[in-house]
Tab-separated table of C-alpha atoms in Angstrom:
chain	number	residue	atom	x	y	z
A	1	MET	CA	-51.465	-119.520	-70.594
A	2	ARG	CA	-47.709	-119.043	-70.487
A	3	PHE	CA	-45.687	-117.807	-67.517
A	4	GLU	CA	-41.973	-117.091	-67.296
A	5	TYR	CA	-39.752	-116.408	-64.293
A	6	LYS	CA	-36.078	-115.648	-63.719
A	7	ILE	CA	-34.367	-117.293	-60.741
A	8	GLU	CA	-31.174	-116.140	-59.014
A	9	GLY	CA	-28.832	-118.711	-57.502
A	10	GLY	CA	-28.452	-118.361	-53.724
A	11	ASP	CA	-31.491	-116.086	-53.354
A	12	PHE	CA	-33.321	-117.953	-50.592
A	13	THR	CA	-35.468	-114.917	-49.812
A	14	ASN	CA	-37.327	-115.169	-53.090
A	15	ALA	CA	-37.124	-118.943	-53.542
A	16	GLY	CA	-40.630	-120.224	-54.067
A	17	LEU	CA	-42.082	-116.995	-55.413
A	18	ALA	CA	-42.740	-118.496	-58.855
A	19	SER	CA	-44.304	-121.613	-57.309
A	20	SER	CA	-46.452	-119.430	-55.078
A	21	GLN	CA	-47.742	-117.411	-58.031
A	22	ILE	CA	-48.489	-120.543	-60.057
A	23	LYS	CA	-50.367	-121.980	-57.083
A	24	LYS	CA	-52.590	-118.877	-56.931
A	25	ILE	CA	-53.258	-119.005	-60.686
A	26	MET	CA	-54.143	-122.713	-60.588
A	27	LYS	CA	-56.534	-122.012	-57.704
A	28	GLN	CA	-58.160	-119.159	-59.624
A	29	VAL	CA	-58.850	-121.353	-62.644
A	30	GLY	CA	-60.443	-123.964	-60.400
A	31	ILE	CA	-58.033	-126.891	-60.620
A	32	GLU	CA	-58.514	-129.630	-58.022
A	33	PRO	CA	-56.553	-128.939	-54.786
A	34	GLN	CA	-54.730	-132.301	-54.771
A	35	ILE	CA	-53.445	-131.695	-58.306
A	36	ILE	CA	-52.406	-128.143	-57.428
A	37	LYS	CA	-50.489	-129.515	-54.445
A	38	ARG	CA	-48.633	-132.136	-56.524
A	39	THR	CA	-47.747	-129.551	-59.145
A	40	VAL	CA	-46.505	-126.843	-56.822
A	41	ILE	CA	-44.543	-129.249	-54.617
A	42	ALA	CA	-42.659	-130.499	-57.689
A	43	LEU	CA	-42.224	-126.946	-58.978
A	44	TYR	CA	-41.085	-125.635	-55.591
A	45	GLU	CA	-38.525	-128.429	-55.163
A	46	ALA	CA	-37.210	-127.726	-58.669
A	47	GLU	CA	-37.145	-123.978	-58.023
A	48	VAL	CA	-35.258	-124.496	-54.750
A	49	ASN	CA	-32.810	-126.741	-56.631
A	50	ILE	CA	-31.881	-123.818	-58.906
A	51	VAL	CA	-31.485	-121.471	-55.928
A	52	ALA	CA	-29.474	-124.098	-54.027
A	53	HIS	CA	-27.170	-125.300	-56.782
A	54	ALA	CA	-27.063	-123.003	-59.829
A	55	ASP	CA	-25.834	-119.500	-60.676
A	56	LYS	CA	-29.114	-118.528	-62.302
A	57	GLY	CA	-32.009	-120.046	-64.135
A	58	SER	CA	-35.377	-119.642	-65.743
A	59	ILE	CA	-38.785	-121.239	-65.461
A	60	LYS	CA	-41.215	-121.516	-68.351
A	61	ILE	CA	-44.700	-122.785	-67.630
A	62	ASP	CA	-47.530	-123.572	-69.991
A	63	LEU	CA	-50.875	-124.071	-68.331
A	64	GLU	CA	-53.155	-125.885	-70.766
A	65	PRO	CA	-56.707	-127.192	-70.217
A	66	ASP	CA	-55.509	-130.781	-69.688
A	67	PHE	CA	-51.979	-130.437	-68.338
A	68	ILE	CA	-49.313	-128.124	-66.970
A	69	HIS	CA	-45.922	-128.242	-68.641
A	70	MET	CA	-42.931	-126.813	-66.756
A	71	ILE	CA	-39.375	-126.331	-67.988
A	72	LEU	CA	-36.659	-125.220	-65.556
A	73	GLU	CA	-33.274	-124.460	-67.058
A	74	ASP	CA	-30.228	-123.319	-65.155
A	75	GLU	CA	-26.643	-122.296	-65.668
A	76	GLY	CA	-24.466	-123.926	-63.069
A	77	PRO	CA	-22.423	-126.964	-62.105
A	78	GLY	CA	-24.793	-129.470	-63.709
A	79	ILE	CA	-25.334	-133.018	-62.472
A	80	ALA	CA	-22.600	-135.552	-63.209
A	81	ASP	CA	-24.697	-138.664	-62.554
A	82	ILE	CA	-28.456	-138.122	-62.892
A	83	ASP	CA	-29.350	-141.688	-61.811
A	84	LEU	CA	-27.408	-141.131	-58.599
A	85	ALA	CA	-29.074	-137.732	-58.054
A	86	MET	CA	-32.487	-139.398	-58.390
A	87	GLN	CA	-31.717	-141.665	-55.429
A	88	LYS	CA	-33.145	-140.698	-52.062
A	89	GLY	CA	-30.476	-139.368	-49.737
A	90	TYR	CA	-27.896	-138.434	-52.359
A	91	SER	CA	-27.000	-134.746	-52.197
A	92	THR	CA	-24.219	-132.327	-53.094
A	93	ALA	CA	-25.827	-129.406	-51.239
A	94	SER	CA	-23.711	-126.884	-49.324
A	95	PRO	CA	-23.925	-126.493	-45.524
A	96	MET	CA	-25.828	-123.216	-46.114
A	97	VAL	CA	-28.494	-125.011	-48.147
A	98	ARG	CA	-28.787	-127.687	-45.437
A	99	GLN	CA	-29.173	-124.978	-42.817
A	100	MET	CA	-32.180	-123.711	-44.770
A	101	GLY	CA	-33.863	-127.109	-44.348
A	102	PHE	CA	-33.043	-128.572	-47.754
A	103	GLY	CA	-30.224	-130.616	-49.248
A	104	ALA	CA	-31.121	-133.995	-47.794
A	105	GLY	CA	-31.285	-135.658	-51.187
A	106	MET	CA	-35.066	-135.725	-51.265
A	107	GLY	CA	-35.778	-133.101	-53.936
A	108	LEU	CA	-35.517	-134.983	-57.227
A	109	PRO	CA	-37.168	-138.178	-55.884
A	110	ASN	CA	-40.006	-136.030	-54.543
A	111	ILE	CA	-40.339	-134.266	-57.909
A	112	LYS	CA	-40.607	-137.683	-59.567
A	113	ASP	CA	-43.329	-138.781	-57.128
A	114	ASN	CA	-45.406	-135.672	-57.793
A	115	THR	CA	-45.221	-135.458	-61.596
A	116	ASP	CA	-46.662	-137.572	-64.397
A	117	GLU	CA	-43.686	-137.019	-66.686
A	118	LEU	CA	-40.169	-135.997	-65.720
A	119	ASN	CA	-37.124	-135.553	-67.899
A	120	VAL	CA	-33.808	-134.364	-66.454
A	121	THR	CA	-30.847	-133.607	-68.685
A	122	SER	CA	-27.596	-132.030	-67.623
A	123	GLU	CA	-24.136	-131.062	-68.734
A	124	VAL	CA	-21.390	-130.703	-66.126
A	125	ASN	CA	-20.201	-127.087	-65.688
A	126	LYS	CA	-22.950	-125.846	-67.998
A	127	GLY	CA	-26.306	-126.497	-66.415
A	128	THR	CA	-29.385	-128.604	-65.934
A	129	ARG	CA	-32.768	-128.787	-67.626
A	130	VAL	CA	-35.755	-130.231	-65.784
A	131	GLU	CA	-38.924	-130.804	-67.768
A	132	MET	CA	-42.081	-131.827	-65.900
A	133	LYS	CA	-45.669	-132.471	-66.820
A	134	VAL	CA	-48.698	-132.951	-64.589
A	135	PHE	CA	-52.082	-133.922	-66.033
A	136	LEU	CA	-54.942	-131.884	-64.625
A	137	ASN	CA	-57.907	-134.194	-65.187
A	138	LYS	CA	-57.070	-137.300	-63.185
B	1	MET	CA	-58.916	-133.386	-33.118
B	2	LEU	CA	-57.321	-130.597	-31.064
B	3	SER	CA	-58.095	-126.932	-31.467
B	4	LEU	CA	-55.169	-124.552	-31.921
B	5	ASN	CA	-56.210	-122.967	-28.623
B	6	GLU	CA	-55.637	-126.337	-26.938
B	7	VAL	CA	-52.320	-126.751	-28.774
B	8	ALA	CA	-51.166	-123.339	-27.528
B	9	THR	CA	-52.206	-124.098	-23.935
B	10	LEU	CA	-50.559	-127.532	-23.889
B	11	THR	CA	-47.274	-126.312	-25.362
B	12	GLU	CA	-47.305	-122.943	-23.536
B	13	ALA	CA	-47.117	-121.240	-26.911
B	14	GLU	CA	-47.648	-117.647	-27.892
B	15	VAL	CA	-49.700	-116.789	-30.982
B	16	ILE	CA	-47.572	-114.780	-33.417
B	17	CYS	CA	-50.147	-114.429	-36.152
B	18	GLY	CA	-53.583	-115.765	-36.983
B	19	ILE	CA	-55.145	-115.366	-33.527
B	20	GLU	CA	-58.606	-115.172	-35.143
B	21	GLN	CA	-58.080	-118.721	-36.453
B	22	MET	CA	-57.383	-120.379	-33.099
B	23	LYS	CA	-60.605	-122.396	-33.133
B	24	ARG	CA	-59.279	-124.293	-36.143
B	25	GLU	CA	-58.814	-128.004	-35.406
B	26	VAL	CA	-55.867	-130.222	-36.237
B	27	LYS	CA	-55.726	-133.992	-36.340
B	28	PHE	CA	-52.101	-134.781	-37.228
B	29	GLY	CA	-48.731	-133.588	-36.015
B	30	PHE	CA	-45.422	-133.739	-37.873
B	31	ALA	CA	-42.146	-132.655	-36.284
B	32	SER	CA	-39.181	-131.986	-38.561
B	33	ASP	CA	-36.389	-129.555	-39.295
B	34	LEU	CA	-36.113	-130.933	-42.819
B	35	LEU	CA	-38.413	-129.186	-45.272
B	36	SER	CA	-38.159	-131.817	-47.996
B	37	ASP	CA	-39.653	-134.369	-45.589
B	38	VAL	CA	-42.572	-132.026	-44.970
B	39	LEU	CA	-43.070	-131.748	-48.734
B	40	THR	CA	-43.676	-135.508	-48.953
B	41	LEU	CA	-46.786	-135.390	-46.722
B	42	SER	CA	-50.281	-135.618	-48.119
B	43	VAL	CA	-52.601	-135.347	-45.094
B	44	ASP	CA	-54.886	-132.433	-44.218
B	45	ASN	CA	-55.393	-130.824	-40.777
B	46	LEU	CA	-51.710	-131.022	-39.947
B	47	LEU	CA	-49.684	-129.115	-37.354
B	48	PHE	CA	-46.079	-128.670	-38.468
B	49	ILE	CA	-43.777	-128.548	-35.429
B	50	THR	CA	-40.265	-127.270	-36.126
B	51	GLY	CA	-37.162	-125.553	-34.819
B	52	LEU	CA	-36.309	-124.332	-38.306
B	53	SER	CA	-37.266	-120.692	-38.564
B	54	ASN	CA	-36.793	-119.033	-41.937
B	55	LEU	CA	-38.862	-117.774	-44.855
B	56	GLN	CA	-38.723	-121.163	-46.573
B	57	THR	CA	-40.398	-122.782	-43.554
B	58	ILE	CA	-43.462	-120.656	-44.361
B	59	ARG	CA	-43.138	-121.232	-48.128
B	60	THR	CA	-43.034	-124.975	-47.520
B	61	ALA	CA	-46.223	-124.803	-45.457
B	62	GLU	CA	-47.835	-122.772	-48.239
B	63	MET	CA	-46.919	-125.349	-50.900
B	64	ALA	CA	-47.949	-128.319	-48.756
B	65	ASP	CA	-51.282	-126.725	-47.726
B	66	ILE	CA	-50.303	-126.688	-44.055
B	67	GLY	CA	-52.300	-124.083	-42.157
B	68	GLN	CA	-50.424	-123.972	-38.850
B	69	ILE	CA	-46.825	-124.052	-37.619
B	70	LEU	CA	-45.524	-124.365	-34.060
B	71	PHE	CA	-41.978	-123.055	-33.668
B	72	VAL	CA	-40.141	-124.654	-30.754
B	73	ARG	CA	-37.018	-123.881	-28.674
B	74	GLY	CA	-37.880	-120.176	-28.664
B	75	LYS	CA	-37.134	-119.626	-32.353
B	76	LYS	CA	-37.890	-116.120	-33.542
B	77	VAL	CA	-40.325	-115.301	-36.320
B	78	THR	CA	-39.322	-112.365	-38.539
B	79	PRO	CA	-41.839	-109.763	-39.801
B	80	GLU	CA	-41.291	-111.116	-43.356
B	81	MET	CA	-42.223	-114.623	-42.206
B	82	CYS	CA	-45.290	-113.259	-40.454
B	83	ALA	CA	-46.386	-111.303	-43.544
B	84	LEU	CA	-46.044	-114.367	-45.761
B	85	ALA	CA	-47.950	-116.481	-43.232
B	86	LYS	CA	-50.785	-113.929	-43.084
B	87	GLU	CA	-50.969	-113.790	-46.880
B	88	ASN	CA	-51.492	-117.553	-46.895
B	89	ASN	CA	-53.763	-117.772	-43.862
B	90	ILE	CA	-51.176	-119.723	-41.854
B	91	VAL	CA	-51.267	-119.553	-38.039
B	92	LEU	CA	-47.860	-119.182	-36.365
B	93	LEU	CA	-47.250	-120.237	-32.766
B	94	THR	CA	-43.999	-120.115	-30.846
B	95	THR	CA	-42.914	-121.746	-27.607
B	96	THR	CA	-39.726	-121.909	-25.570
B	97	LYS	CA	-40.383	-125.632	-24.966
B	98	SER	CA	-38.394	-128.268	-26.867
B	99	LEU	CA	-39.607	-130.195	-29.870
B	100	PHE	CA	-39.570	-133.398	-27.803
B	101	TYR	CA	-41.699	-131.815	-25.077
B	102	CYS	CA	-44.258	-130.467	-27.557
B	103	ALA	CA	-44.518	-133.702	-29.529
B	104	GLY	CA	-44.957	-135.587	-26.232
B	105	VAL	CA	-47.749	-133.470	-24.759
B	106	LEU	CA	-49.613	-133.213	-28.067
B	107	ARG	CA	-49.421	-136.968	-28.652
B	108	ASN	CA	-50.684	-137.561	-25.099
B	109	ALA	CA	-53.593	-135.241	-25.799
B	110	GLY	CA	-54.616	-137.326	-28.804
B	111	MET	CA	-52.832	-135.707	-31.739
B	112	GLU	CA	-51.998	-138.375	-34.316
B	113	PRO	CA	-48.701	-139.046	-36.099
B	114	VAL	CA	-48.707	-139.029	-39.920
B	115	TYR	CA	-46.707	-142.282	-39.868
């Protein structure tokens, strides 16, 4: 099954809507709750990252029998140093994003902890691509 | 384990939504205004205690399978937050007491920290 979503930068009202819908679908098809939780936490963090940092973005999700594959692409400032961004506590988030309860430099490390495969590529002033995979039969 | 009824009595909290779920029991408490920290937790039967009141507070609880939130320092819950909480079967409580007060009385009553 394939699902696609459009994400608007700065739209904190709808942030998490895609993750919420994917959570409901995973529940419906009977995936184990712990695996659903890992998947949607990673997806939600990545979705919030687009809202927090980018101008706009898209999410493409393939739900297969054995795994879920998620690609989040955005147009925005990009990440200059991905290794640095993967470190806990490093953040470039705005005061507004911090006021919302995010932007403490925990997002990418938390995504890494909750996925089986993670690949982040980025070009400064163009955008970022986050590719994640979670296996469903662990 | 503490029931949500006991939590509400101890913290002098008002039930904003989910009153029919007040017999539900919670074992752990976690107090934070940082949502990413909440998203790192993996325990069940958790009460999330926070002074951060926005739609993403509810979304975070939804993603982390947290069924109950206690808002402290008199933070207001919007109708949109309440609707999202109801949709996800999340109980919302609110108190004028401080986060420190609530964490203290709940810990004294036997609620456990996550770490």
